[in-house]
CSV table of C-alpha atoms in Angstrom, one decimal:
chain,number,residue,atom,x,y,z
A,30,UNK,CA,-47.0,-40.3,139.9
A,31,UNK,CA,-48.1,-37.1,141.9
A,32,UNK,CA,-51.9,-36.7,142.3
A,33,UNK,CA,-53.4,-34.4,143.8
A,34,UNK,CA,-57.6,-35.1,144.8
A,35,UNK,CA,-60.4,-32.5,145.1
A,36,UNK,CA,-63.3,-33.1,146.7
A,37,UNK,CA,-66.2,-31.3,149.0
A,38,UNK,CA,-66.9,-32.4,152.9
A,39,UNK,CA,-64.7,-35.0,153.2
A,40,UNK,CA,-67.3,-36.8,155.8
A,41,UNK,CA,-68.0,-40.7,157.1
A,42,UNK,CA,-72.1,-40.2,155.5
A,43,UNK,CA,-70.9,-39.4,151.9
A,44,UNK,CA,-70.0,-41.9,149.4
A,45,UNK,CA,-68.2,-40.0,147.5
A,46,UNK,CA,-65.8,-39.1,150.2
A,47,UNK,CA,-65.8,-43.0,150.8
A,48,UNK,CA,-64.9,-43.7,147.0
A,49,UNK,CA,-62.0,-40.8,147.2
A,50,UNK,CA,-60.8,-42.2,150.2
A,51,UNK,CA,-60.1,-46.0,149.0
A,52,UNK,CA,-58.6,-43.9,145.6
A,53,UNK,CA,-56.2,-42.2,148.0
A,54,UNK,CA,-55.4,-45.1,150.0
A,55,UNK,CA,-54.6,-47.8,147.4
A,56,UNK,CA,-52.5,-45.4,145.2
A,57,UNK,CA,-50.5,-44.6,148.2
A,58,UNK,CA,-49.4,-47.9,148.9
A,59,UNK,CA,-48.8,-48.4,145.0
A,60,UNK,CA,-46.4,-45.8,145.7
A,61,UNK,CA,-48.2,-43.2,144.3
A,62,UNK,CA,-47.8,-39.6,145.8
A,63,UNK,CA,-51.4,-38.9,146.8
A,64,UNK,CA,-52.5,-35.2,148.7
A,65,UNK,CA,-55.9,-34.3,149.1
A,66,UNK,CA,-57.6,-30.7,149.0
A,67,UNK,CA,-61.1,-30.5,150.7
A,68,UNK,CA,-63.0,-27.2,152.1
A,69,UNK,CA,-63.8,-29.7,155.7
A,70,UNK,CA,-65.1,-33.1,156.7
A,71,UNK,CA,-65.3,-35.4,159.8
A,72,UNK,CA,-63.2,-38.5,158.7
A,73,UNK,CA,-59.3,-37.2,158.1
A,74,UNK,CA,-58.4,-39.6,161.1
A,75,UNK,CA,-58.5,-42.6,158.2
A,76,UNK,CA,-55.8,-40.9,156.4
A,77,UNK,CA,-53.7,-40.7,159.1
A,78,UNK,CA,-52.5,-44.5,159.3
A,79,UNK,CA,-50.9,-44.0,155.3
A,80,UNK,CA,-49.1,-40.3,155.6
A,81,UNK,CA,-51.6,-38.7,153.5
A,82,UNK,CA,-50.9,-35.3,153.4
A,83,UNK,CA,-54.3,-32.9,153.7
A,84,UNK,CA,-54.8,-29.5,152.5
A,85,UNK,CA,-57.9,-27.6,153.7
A,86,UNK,CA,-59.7,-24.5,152.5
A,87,UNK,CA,-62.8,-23.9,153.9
A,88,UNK,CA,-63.9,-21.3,151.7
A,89,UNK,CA,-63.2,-24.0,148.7
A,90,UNK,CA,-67.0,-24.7,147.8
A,91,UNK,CA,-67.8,-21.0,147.3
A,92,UNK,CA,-68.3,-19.5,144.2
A,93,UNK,CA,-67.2,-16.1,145.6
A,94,UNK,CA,-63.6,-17.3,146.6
A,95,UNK,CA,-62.8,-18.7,143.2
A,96,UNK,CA,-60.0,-17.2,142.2
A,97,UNK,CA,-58.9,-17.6,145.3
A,98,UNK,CA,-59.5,-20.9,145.7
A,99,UNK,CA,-57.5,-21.6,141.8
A,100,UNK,CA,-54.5,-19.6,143.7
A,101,UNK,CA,-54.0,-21.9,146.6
A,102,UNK,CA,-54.6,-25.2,144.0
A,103,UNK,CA,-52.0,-23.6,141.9
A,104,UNK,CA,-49.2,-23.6,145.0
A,105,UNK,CA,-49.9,-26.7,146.2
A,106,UNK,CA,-49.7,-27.9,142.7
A,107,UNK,CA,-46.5,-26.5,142.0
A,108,UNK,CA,-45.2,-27.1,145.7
A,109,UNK,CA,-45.8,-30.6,145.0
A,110,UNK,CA,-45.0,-31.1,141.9
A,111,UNK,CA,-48.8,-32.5,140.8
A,112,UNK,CA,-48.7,-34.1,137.3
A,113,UNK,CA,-52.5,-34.9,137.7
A,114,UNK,CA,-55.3,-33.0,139.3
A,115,UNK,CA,-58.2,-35.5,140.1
A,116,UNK,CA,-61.8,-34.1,141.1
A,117,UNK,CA,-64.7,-35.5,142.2
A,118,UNK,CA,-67.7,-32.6,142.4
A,119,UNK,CA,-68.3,-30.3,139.3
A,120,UNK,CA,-67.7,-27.2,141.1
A,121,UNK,CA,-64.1,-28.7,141.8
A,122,UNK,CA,-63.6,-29.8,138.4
A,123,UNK,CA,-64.1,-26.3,137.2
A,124,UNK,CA,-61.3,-25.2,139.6
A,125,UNK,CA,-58.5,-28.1,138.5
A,126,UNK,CA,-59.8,-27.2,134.4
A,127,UNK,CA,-58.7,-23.4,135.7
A,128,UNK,CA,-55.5,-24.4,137.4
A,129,UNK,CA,-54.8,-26.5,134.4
A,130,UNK,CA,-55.0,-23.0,132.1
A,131,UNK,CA,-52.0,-21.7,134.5
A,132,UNK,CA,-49.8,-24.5,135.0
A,133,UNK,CA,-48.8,-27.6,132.9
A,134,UNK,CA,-51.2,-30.4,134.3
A,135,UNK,CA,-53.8,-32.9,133.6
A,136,UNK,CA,-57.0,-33.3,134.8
A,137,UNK,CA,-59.6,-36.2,135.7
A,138,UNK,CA,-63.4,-36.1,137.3
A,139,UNK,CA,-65.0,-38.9,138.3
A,140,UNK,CA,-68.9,-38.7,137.5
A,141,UNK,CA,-70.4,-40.0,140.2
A,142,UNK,CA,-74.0,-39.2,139.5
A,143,UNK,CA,-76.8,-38.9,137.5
A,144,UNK,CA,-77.3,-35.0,137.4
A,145,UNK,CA,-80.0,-33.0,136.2
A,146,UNK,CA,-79.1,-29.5,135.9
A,147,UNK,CA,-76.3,-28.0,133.5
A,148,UNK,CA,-73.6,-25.3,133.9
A,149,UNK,CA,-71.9,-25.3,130.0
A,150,UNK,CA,-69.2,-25.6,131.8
A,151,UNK,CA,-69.1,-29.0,133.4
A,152,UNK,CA,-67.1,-32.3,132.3
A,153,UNK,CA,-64.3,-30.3,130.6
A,154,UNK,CA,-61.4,-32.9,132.0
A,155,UNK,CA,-58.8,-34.3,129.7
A,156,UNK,CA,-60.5,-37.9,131.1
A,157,UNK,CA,-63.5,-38.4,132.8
A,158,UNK,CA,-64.6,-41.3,134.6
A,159,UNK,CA,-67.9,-42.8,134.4
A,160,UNK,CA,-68.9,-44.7,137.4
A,161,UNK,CA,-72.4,-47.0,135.7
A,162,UNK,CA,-73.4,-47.1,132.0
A,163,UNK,CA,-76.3,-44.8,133.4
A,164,UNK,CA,-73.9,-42.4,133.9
A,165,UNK,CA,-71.5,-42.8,130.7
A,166,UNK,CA,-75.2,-42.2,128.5
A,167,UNK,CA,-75.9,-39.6,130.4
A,168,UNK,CA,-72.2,-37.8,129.8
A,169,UNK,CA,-72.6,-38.3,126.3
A,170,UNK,CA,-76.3,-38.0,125.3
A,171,UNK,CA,-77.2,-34.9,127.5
A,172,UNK,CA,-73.8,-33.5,127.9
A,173,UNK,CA,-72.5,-34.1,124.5
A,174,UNK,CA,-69.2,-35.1,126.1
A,175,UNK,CA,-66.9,-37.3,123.7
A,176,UNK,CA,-67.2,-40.8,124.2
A,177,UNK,CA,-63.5,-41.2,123.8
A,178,UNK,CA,-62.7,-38.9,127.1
A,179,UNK,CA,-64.8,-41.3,129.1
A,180,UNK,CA,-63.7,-44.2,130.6
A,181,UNK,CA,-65.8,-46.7,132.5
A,182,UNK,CA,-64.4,-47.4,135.8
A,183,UNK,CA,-66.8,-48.5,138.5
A,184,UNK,CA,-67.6,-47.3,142.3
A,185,UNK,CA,-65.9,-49.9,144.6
A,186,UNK,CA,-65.5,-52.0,147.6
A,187,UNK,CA,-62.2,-52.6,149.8
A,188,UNK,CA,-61.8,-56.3,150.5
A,189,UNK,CA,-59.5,-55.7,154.0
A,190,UNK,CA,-62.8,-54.8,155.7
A,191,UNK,CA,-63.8,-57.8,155.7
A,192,UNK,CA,-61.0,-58.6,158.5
A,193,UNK,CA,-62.3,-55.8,160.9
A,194,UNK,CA,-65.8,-57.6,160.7
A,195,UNK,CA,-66.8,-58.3,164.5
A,196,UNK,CA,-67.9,-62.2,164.5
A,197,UNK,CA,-71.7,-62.8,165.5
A,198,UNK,CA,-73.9,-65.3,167.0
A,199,UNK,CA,-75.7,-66.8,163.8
A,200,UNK,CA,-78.6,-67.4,166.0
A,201,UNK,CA,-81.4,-65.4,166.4
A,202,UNK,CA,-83.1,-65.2,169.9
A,203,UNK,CA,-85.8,-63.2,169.0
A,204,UNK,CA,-87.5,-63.9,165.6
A,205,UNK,CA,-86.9,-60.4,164.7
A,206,UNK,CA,-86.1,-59.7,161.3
A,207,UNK,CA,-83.3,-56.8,160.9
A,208,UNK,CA,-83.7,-54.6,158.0
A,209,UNK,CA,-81.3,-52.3,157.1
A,210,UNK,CA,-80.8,-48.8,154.6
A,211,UNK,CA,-77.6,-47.2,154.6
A,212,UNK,CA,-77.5,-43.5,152.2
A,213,UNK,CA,-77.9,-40.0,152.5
A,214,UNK,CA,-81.5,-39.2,153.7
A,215,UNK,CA,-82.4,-37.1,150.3
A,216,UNK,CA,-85.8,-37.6,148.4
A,217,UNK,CA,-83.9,-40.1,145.2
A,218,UNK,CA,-83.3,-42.4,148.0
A,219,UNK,CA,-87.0,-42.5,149.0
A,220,UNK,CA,-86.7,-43.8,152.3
A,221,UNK,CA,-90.9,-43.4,152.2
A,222,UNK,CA,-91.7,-46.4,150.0
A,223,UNK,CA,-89.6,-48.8,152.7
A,224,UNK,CA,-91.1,-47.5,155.3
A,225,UNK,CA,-94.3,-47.9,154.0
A,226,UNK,CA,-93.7,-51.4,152.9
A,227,UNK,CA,-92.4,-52.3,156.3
A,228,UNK,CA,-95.7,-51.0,158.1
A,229,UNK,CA,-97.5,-53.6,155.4
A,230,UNK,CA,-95.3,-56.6,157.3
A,231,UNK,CA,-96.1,-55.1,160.3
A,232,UNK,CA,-99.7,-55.6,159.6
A,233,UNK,CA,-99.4,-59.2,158.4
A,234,UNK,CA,-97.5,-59.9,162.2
A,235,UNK,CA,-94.2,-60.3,160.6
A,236,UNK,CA,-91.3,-59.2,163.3
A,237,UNK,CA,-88.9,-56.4,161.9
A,238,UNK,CA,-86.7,-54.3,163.0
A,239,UNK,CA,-85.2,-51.3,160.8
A,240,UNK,CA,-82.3,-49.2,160.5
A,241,UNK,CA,-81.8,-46.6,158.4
A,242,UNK,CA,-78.0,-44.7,158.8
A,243,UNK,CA,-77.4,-41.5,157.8
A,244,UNK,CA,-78.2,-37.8,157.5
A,245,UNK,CA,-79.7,-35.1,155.3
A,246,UNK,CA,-82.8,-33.1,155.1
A,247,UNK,CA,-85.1,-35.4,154.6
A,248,UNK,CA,-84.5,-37.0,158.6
A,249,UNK,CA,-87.5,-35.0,160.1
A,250,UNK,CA,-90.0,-36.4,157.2
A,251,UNK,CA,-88.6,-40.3,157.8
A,252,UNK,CA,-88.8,-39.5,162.1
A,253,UNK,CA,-92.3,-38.6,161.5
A,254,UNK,CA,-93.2,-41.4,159.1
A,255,UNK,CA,-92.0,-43.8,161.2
A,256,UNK,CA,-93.8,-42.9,164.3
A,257,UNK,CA,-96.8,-42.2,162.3
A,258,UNK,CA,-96.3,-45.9,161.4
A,259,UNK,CA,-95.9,-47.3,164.6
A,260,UNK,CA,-92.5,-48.8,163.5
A,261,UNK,CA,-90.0,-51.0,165.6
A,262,UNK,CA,-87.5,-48.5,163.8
A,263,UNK,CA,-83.7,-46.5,164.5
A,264,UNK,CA,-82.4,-43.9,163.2
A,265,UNK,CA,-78.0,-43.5,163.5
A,266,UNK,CA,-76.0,-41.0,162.3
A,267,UNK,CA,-73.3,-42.3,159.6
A,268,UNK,CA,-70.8,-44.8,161.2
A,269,UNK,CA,-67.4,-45.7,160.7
A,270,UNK,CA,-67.7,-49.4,160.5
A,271,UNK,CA,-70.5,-49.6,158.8
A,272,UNK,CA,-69.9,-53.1,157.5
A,273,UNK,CA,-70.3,-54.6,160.9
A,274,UNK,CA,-74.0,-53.4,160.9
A,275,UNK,CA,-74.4,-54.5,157.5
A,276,UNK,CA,-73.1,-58.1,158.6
A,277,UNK,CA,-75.5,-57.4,161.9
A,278,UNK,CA,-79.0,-57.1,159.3
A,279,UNK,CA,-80.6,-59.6,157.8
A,280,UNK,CA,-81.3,-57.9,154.7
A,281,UNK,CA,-80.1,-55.0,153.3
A,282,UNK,CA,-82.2,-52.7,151.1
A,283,UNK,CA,-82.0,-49.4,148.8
A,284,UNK,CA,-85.5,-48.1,147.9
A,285,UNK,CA,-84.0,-45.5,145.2
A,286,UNK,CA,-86.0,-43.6,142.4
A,287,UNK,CA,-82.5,-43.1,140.9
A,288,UNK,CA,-78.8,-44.3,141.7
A,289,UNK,CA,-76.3,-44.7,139.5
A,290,UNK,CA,-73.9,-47.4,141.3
A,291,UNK,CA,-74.8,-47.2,144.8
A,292,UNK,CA,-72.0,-48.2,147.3
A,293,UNK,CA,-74.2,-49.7,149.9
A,294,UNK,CA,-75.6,-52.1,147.2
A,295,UNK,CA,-71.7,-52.9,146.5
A,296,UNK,CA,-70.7,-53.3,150.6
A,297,UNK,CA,-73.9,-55.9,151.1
A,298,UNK,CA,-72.5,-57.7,148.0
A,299,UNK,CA,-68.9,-58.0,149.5
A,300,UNK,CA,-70.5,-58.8,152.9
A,301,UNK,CA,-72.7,-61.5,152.0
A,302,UNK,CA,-75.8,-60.4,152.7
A,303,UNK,CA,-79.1,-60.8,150.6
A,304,UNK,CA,-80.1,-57.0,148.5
A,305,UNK,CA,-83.4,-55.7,147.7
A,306,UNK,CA,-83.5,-53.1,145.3
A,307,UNK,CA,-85.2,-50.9,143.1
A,308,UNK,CA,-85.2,-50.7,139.5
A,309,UNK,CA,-83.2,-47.8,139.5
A,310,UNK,CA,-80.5,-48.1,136.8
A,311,UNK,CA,-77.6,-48.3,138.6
A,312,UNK,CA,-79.4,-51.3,140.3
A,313,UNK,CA,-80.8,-52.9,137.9
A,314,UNK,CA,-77.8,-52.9,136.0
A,315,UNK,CA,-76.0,-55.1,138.3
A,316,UNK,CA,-78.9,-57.1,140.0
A,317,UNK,CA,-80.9,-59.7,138.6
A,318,UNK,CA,-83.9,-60.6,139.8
A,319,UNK,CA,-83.7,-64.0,141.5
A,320,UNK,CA,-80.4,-64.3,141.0
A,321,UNK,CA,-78.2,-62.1,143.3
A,322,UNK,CA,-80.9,-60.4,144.4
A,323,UNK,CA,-84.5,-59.1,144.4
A,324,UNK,CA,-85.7,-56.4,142.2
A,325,UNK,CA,-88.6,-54.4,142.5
A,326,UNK,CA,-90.6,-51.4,141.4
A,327,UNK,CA,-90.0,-48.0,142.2
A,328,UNK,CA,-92.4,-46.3,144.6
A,329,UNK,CA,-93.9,-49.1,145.0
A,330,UNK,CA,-94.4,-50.2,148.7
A,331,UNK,CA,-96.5,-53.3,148.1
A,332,UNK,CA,-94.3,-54.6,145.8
A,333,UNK,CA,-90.8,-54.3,148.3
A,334,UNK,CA,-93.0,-55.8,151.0
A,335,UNK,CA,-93.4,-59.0,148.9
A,336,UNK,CA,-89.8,-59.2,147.9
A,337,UNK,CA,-89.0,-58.5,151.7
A,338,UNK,CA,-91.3,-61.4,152.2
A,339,UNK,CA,-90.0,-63.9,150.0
A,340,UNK,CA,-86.2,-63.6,151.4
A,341,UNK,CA,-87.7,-63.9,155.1
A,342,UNK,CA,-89.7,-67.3,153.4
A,343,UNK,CA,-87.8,-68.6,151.2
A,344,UNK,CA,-83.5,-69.4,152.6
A,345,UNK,CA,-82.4,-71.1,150.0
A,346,UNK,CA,-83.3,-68.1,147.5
A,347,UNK,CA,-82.0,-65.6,149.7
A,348,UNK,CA,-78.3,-67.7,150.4
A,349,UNK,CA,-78.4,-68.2,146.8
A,350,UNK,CA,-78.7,-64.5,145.6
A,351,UNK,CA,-76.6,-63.1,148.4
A,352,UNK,CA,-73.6,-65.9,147.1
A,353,UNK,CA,-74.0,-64.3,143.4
A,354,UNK,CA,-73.9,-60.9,144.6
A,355,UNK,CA,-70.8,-61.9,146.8
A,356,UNK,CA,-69.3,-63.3,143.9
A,357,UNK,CA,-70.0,-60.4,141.7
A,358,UNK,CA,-69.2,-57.9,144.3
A,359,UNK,CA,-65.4,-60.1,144.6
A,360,UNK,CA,-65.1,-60.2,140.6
A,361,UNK,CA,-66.0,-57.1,139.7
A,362,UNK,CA,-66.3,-54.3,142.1
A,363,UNK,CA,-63.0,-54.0,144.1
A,364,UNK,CA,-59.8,-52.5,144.8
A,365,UNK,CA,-57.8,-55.5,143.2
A,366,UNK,CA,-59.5,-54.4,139.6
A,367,UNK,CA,-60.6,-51.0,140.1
A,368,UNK,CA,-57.3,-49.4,141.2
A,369,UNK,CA,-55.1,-51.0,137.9
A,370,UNK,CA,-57.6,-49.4,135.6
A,371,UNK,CA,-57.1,-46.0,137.5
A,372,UNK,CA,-53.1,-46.1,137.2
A,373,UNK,CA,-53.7,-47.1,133.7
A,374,UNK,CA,-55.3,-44.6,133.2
A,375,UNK,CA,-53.0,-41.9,134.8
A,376,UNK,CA,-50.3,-43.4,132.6
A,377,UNK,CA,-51.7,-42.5,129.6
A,378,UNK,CA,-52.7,-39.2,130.1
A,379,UNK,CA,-49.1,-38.2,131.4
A,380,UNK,CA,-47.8,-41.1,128.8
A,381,UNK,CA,-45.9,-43.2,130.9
């Protein structure tokens, strides 16, 4: 099959681009013909290795340059003889449903988030993939988008990472407890409450040492909380291997107010490591407290610096939550289920 992928700032900090990536490379080496149009981005270099050929646009994203931007789809389309357009942002889904109106293709979005605002134009793919059941109700009860257009195919990991992960000393020198947050620095990810409950710890003597990757415009608000809070704290831009700091911390954590299958929840999972998160839904969903993880209120600092507490206390609870998460993580979440359902799906929209 010939797919063509849309999707904005193709960059190492966004999941998204993370998600189309591992789409891109596992269909390739299924033999799919995979190209990829994005307006820019900072990670093309881990396309090279498969042959992936990359179109750019820079003036993709703007609303100005639309017909423009349908144009060029339409050539590369044609040039390549595209059977499906797949995009991943709604701005870009509106320019492969436009595309589709001139040339004989299909089209597929992947629904990545839990959105608030609406266009009336949005979610107009022959399929659409829903990535949590947080996101499917939302297509359907505040979008009105037919059920039977959505299919529910989850956010993934890719097990060969787990071969590039640098081996470790498994003792600790120092006492220190390594905390880590991986995400876009944006107010649903509420870096606030986790810094807050950190300081608690700090007051009770506890040791810890956080790291928070990333970027976004919430960065000068967390630099100031932290050295308001006197924090043993560090802040790194996104990183290409990011699993080797994940299998670096001693637990990982996502202080959310709202995340619909968060990838850095998924990546701890395949890694090994113990998860703390909030009840956000696309948490929630897939942690259960005590189990393969610990759960805990939104906004509420007190309540993540108890959790962070019992995982430090208690070993036995934390190996056995982060052994369920690993085995959920390896069951469930990915490429060796995930990528079948996608080509399925292909299949039957171009009825192979």
């Amino acid at each position: 099959m010939n797919i063509l992928h849309l999707t904005p700032d193709f960059n190492y900090s966004d999941g998204r681009s993370y998600y189309v990536y591992l789409l891109l490379k596992y269909l390739k080496r299924n033999k799919h013909n995979v190209s990829l149009l994005t307006n820019s981005g900072d990670s093309f270099e881990r396309l090279d290795k498969y042959s992936i050929p990359i179109y750019t646009e820079n003036t993709l994203s703007r609303k100005s340059s639309f017909l423009r931007s349908v144009n060029r789809i339409c050539k590369i389309a044609e040039d390549n003889k595209i059977e499906i357009i797949h995009s991943h942002h709604r701005h870009y889904e509106l320019l492969a449903n436009a595309v589709k109106k001139k040339i004989n293709i299909k089209t597929v979005f992947t629904a990545l988030s839990i959105v608030d605002r609406r266009y009336f134009v949005e979610y107009r793919s022959d399929r659409i993939i829903a990535v949590s059941n947080s996101v499917r109700e939302m297509l359907i009860n505040k979008f009105n988008v037919n059920k039977d257009k959505i299919s529910l195919i989850p956010n993934f990991t890719d097990t060969e990472e787990l071969d590039l992960i640098k081996q470790i000393s498994s003792q600790k020198k120092d006492g220190v407890i390594n905390i880590l947050s991986a995400g876009r620095f944006h107010k649903d990810k509420d870096h606030s409450t986790l810094i807050k409950a950190v300081s608690i710890l700090n007051r009770k003597n506890m040791k810890i040492k956080l790291t928070l990757i990333g970027e976004g415009d919430e960065k000068a608000e967390i630099e100031k909380q932290i050295k308001e809070n006197s924090l043993n704290a560090e802040i790194l831009p996104p990183v290409k291997d990011l699993y080797n700091y994940i299998n670096r911390s001693d637990i990982c954590v996502l202080s959310s107010v709202r995340d619909p299958l968060p990838g850095f929840m998924l990546e701890s999972g395949l890694i090994g490591k113990p998860f703390i998160g909030s009840d956000a839904d696309g948490i929630k969903d897939n942690i259960t407290d005590g189990i393969n993880g610990l759960i805990f209120k939104r906004k509420n600092p007190e309540e993540l610096a108890e959790k962070i507490s019992i995982f430090i206390e208690d070993k036995i609870l934390s190996k056995k939550c982060s052994g369920n998460l690993n085995k959920l993580v390896l069951s469930d979440f990915t490429e060796k289920k995930v990528i079948p359902g996608i080509e399925v799906l292909y299949k039957d929209l171009i009825n192979i």
